Coordinates of C-alpha atoms in Angstrom, one line a residue:
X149 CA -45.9 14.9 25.9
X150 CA -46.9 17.6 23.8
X151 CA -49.0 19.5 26.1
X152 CA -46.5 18.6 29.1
X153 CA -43.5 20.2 27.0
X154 CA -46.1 23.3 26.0
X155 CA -46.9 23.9 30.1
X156 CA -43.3 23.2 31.1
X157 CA -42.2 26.4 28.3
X158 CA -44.8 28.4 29.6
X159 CA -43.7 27.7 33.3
X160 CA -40.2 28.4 32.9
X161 CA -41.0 31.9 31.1
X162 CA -43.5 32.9 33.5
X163 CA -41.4 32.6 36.2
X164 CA -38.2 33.9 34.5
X165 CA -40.0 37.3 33.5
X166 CA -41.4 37.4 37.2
X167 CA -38.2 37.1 38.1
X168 CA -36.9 39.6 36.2
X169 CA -39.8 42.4 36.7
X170 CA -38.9 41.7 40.5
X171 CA -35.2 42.8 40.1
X172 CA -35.7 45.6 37.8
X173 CA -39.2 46.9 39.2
X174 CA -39.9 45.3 42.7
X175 CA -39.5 48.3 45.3
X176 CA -38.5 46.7 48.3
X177 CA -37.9 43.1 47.0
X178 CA -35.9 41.4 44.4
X179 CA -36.6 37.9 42.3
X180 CA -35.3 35.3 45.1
X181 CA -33.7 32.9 41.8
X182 CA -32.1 36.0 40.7
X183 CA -30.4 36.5 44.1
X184 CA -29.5 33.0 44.2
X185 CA -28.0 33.0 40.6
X186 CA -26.2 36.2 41.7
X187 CA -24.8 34.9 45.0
X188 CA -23.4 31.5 43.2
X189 CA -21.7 33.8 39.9
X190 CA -20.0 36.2 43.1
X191 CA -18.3 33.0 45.0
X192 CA -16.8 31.5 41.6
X193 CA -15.1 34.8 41.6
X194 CA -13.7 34.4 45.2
X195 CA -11.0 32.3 43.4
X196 CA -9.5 35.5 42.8
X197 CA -9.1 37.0 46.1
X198 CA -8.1 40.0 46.8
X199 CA -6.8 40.9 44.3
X200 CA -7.0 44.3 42.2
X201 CA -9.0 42.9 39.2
X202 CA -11.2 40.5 41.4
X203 CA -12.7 43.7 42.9
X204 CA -12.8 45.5 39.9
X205 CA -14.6 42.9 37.8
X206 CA -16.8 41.2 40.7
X207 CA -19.9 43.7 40.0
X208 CA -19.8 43.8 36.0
X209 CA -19.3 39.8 35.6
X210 CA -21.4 39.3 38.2
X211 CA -24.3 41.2 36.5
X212 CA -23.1 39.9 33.1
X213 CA -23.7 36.3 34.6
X214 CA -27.2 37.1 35.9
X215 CA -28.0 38.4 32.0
X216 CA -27.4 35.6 30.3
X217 CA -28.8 33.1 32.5
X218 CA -31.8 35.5 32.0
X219 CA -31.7 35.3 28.4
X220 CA -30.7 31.3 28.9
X221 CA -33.7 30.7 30.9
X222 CA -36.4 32.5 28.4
X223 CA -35.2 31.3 25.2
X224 CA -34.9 28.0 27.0
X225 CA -38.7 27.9 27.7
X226 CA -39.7 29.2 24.7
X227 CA -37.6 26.4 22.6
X228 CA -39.6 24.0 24.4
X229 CA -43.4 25.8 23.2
X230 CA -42.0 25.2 19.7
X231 CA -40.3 21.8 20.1
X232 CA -44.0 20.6 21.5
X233 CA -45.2 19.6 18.2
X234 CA -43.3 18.8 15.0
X235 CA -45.1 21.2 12.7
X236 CA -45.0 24.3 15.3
X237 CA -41.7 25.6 12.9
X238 CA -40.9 25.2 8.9
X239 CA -37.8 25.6 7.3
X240 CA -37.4 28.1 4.3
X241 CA -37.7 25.4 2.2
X242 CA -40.7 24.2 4.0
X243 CA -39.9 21.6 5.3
X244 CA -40.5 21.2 9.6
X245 CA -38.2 21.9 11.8
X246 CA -38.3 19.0 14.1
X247 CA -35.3 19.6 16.1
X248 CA -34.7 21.3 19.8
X249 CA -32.0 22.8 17.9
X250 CA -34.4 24.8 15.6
X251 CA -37.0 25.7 18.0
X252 CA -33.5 27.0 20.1
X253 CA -32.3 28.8 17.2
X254 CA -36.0 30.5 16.2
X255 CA -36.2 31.6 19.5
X256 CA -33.0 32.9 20.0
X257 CA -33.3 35.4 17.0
X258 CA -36.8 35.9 18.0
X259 CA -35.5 37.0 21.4
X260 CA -33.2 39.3 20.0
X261 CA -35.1 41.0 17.9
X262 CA -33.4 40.1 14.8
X263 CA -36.3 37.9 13.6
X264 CA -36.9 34.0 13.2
X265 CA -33.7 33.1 11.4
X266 CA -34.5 30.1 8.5
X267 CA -37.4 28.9 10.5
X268 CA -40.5 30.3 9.8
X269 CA -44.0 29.4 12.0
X270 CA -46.3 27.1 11.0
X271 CA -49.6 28.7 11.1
X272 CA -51.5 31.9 11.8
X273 CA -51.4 30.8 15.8
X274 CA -47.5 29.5 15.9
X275 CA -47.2 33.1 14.0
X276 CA -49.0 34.5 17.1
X277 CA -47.2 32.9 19.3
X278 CA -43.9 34.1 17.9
X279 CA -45.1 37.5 18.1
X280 CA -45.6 37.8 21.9
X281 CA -42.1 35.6 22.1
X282 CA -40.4 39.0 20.3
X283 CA -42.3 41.4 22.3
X284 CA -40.8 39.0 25.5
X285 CA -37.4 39.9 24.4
X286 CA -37.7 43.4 24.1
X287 CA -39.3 43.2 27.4
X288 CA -36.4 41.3 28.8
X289 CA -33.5 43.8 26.8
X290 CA -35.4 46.8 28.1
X291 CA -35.5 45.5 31.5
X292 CA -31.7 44.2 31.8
X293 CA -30.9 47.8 30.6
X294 CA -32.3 49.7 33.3
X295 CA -31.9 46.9 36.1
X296 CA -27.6 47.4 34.8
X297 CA -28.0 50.8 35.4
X298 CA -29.9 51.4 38.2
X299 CA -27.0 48.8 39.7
X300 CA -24.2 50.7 38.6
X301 CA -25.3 53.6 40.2
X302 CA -26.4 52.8 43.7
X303 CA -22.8 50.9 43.7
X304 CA -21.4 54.2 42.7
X305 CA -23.1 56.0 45.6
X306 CA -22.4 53.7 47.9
X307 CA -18.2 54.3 47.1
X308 CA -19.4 57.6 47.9
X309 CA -20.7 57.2 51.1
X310 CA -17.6 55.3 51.9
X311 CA -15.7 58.6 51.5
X312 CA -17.9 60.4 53.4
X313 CA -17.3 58.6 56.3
X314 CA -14.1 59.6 56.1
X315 CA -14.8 63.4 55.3
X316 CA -17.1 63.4 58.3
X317 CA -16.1 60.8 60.6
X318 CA -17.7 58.9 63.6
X319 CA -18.1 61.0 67.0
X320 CA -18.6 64.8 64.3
X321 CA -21.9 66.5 64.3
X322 CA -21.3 66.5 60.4
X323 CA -21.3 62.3 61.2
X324 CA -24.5 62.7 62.6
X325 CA -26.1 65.5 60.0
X326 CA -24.7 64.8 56.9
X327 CA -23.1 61.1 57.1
X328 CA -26.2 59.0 58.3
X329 CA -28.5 61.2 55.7
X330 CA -26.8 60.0 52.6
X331 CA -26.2 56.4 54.2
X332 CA -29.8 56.3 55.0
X333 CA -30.6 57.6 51.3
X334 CA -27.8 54.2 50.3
X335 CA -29.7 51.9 52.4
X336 CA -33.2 52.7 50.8
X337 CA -31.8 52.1 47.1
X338 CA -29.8 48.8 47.8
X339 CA -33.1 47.5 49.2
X340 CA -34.5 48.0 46.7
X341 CA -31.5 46.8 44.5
X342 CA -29.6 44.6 47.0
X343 CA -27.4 43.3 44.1
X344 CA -25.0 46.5 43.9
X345 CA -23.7 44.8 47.0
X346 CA -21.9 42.3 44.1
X347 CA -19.5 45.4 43.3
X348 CA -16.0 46.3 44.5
X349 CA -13.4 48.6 44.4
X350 CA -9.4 48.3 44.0
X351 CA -9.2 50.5 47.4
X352 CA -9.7 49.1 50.1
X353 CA -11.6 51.9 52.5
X354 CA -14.7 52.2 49.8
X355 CA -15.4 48.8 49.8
X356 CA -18.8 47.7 51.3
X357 CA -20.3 46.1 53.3
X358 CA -17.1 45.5 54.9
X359 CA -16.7 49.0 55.4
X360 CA -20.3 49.5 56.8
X361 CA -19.3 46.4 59.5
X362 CA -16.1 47.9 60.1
X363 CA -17.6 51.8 60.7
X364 CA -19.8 49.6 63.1
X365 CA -17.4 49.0 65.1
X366 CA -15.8 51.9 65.4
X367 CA -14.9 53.0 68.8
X368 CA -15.5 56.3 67.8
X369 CA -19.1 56.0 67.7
X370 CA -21.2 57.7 70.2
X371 CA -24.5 56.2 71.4
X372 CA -26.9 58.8 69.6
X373 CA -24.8 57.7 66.7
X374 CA -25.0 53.9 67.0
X375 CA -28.2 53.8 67.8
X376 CA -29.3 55.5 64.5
X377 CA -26.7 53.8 62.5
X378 CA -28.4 50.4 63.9
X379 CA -31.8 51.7 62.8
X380 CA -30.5 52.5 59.0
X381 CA -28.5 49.0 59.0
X382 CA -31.8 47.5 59.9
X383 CA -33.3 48.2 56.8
X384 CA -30.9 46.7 54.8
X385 CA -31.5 43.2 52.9
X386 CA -31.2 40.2 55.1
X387 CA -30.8 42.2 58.3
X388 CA -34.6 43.4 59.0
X389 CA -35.9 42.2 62.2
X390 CA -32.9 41.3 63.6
X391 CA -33.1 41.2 67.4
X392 CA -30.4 43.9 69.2
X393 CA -28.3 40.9 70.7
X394 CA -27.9 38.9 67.7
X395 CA -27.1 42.3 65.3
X396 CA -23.5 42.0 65.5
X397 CA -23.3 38.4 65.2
X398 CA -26.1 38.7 61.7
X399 CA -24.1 42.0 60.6
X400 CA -20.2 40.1 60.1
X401 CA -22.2 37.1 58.1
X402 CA -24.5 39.5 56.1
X403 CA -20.8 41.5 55.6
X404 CA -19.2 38.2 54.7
X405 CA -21.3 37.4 52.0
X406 CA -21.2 39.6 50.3
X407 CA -16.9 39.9 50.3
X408 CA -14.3 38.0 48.2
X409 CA -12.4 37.1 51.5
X410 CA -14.7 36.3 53.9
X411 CA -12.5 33.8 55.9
X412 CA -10.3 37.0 57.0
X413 CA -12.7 38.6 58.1
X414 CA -12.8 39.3 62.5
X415 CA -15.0 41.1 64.4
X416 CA -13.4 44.1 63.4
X417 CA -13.3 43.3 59.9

């Protein structure tokens, strides 16, 4: 049991900070148990529908969800190293600490920097062991940071985009030399941080990727222009390699996903 509950830990924090370094560092790709944590913390919020503070709070509790499930999953793992054995942890008064509840509680403060709490390791290699555990959490903090950030700010350009469709719209040259450029710039930085598609906006016309679906269809469009717009929308997540005759069809469910209202959402969104 003891060695099963020591490979189990390491397992489950292998794979969480994998996970993590995907989001926050993978160009191009993103953990897939991130995504689906993401994805599940976004419908709970459909609830809400569309109203102003669903759209306003969809991206930050979202990405607040994601954390701590992070943070759940390590110190989860970790608890589980030091629960293996019952002299892994002693109290301050020496005595072991023989509970999941202590080994949760050690790692917890390890994790956050603060230090080992009442428990203390048992043991120049359970001392070891606690060392790389705090090093893991400033890993994790330091990560979460910049993955927050990084976020924020592609969801901020993309509200920008938004606008410029509406500065230069569908059928100008300025559609076609200054429009697809910066959506094209978008599309690069949600791919490689597909989860600012989670954010929303109180106003209606910079919300995406409704409005992406919807400026698909507009009739306004000429052929240059949707044939280049169909070659940036290709390269955003989920809708690579998508054959020309089944675009439109992949486009409304990759839009629909990713909105708090998707049942009221028609081909022309």
């Amino acid at each position: 049991m003891t060695t099963f509950l020591i490979l189990l830990g390491a397992a489950i924090v292998a794979i969480s900070l994998w996970d993590i370094l995907l989001c926050a560092l993978g160009a191009g790709q993103s953990g897939a148990i991130s995504l689906a944590i993401a994805r599940f913390g976004f419908k709970r919020i459909r609830s809400f529908g569309h109203t102003r503070i669903a759209h306003r709070i969809c991206g930050p509790v979202t990405m607040a969800w994601l954390g701590g499930v992070w943070i759940i999953m390590v110190a989860f793992g970790w608890s589980l190293i030091f629960f293996a054995t019952t002299r892994s942890l002693e109290t301050t008064k020496g005595l072991p600490a023989a509970s999941f509840g202590d080994s949760l509680s050690y790692a917890g403060h390890l994790l956050s920097t603060l230090g080992g709490g009442y428990a203390t390791p048992a043991g120049t290699g359970w001392s070891l062991i606690s060392v790389i555990t705090g090093v893991t959490g400033m890993l994790v903090l330091t990560l979460a940071v910049s993955f927050v950030f990084s976020t924020t700010q592609a969801a901020a350009q993309g509200r920008a985009v938004m606008a410029l469709a509406e500065v230069f719209p569908p059928g100008s040259d300025e559609f076609t030399g200054q429009f697809l450029p910066q959506l094209s710039s978008y599309v690069a930085q949600v791919k490689s941080i597909p989860f600012a598609l989670f954010y929303s906006t109180a106003r209606p016309e910079r919300r995406l990727p409704r409005g992406i679906y919807r400026l698909w269809h507009d009739d306004r469009l000429t052929e240059d222009q949707r044939r280049a717009l169909r070659i940036i929308l290709h390269e955003f997540p989920g809708l690579e390699g998508v054959p020309p005759e089944k675009f439109d069809d992949t486009l409304l469910h990759w839009a629909k996903r990713h909105d708090l209202c998707p049942q009221d959402m028609t081909g022309r969104a």
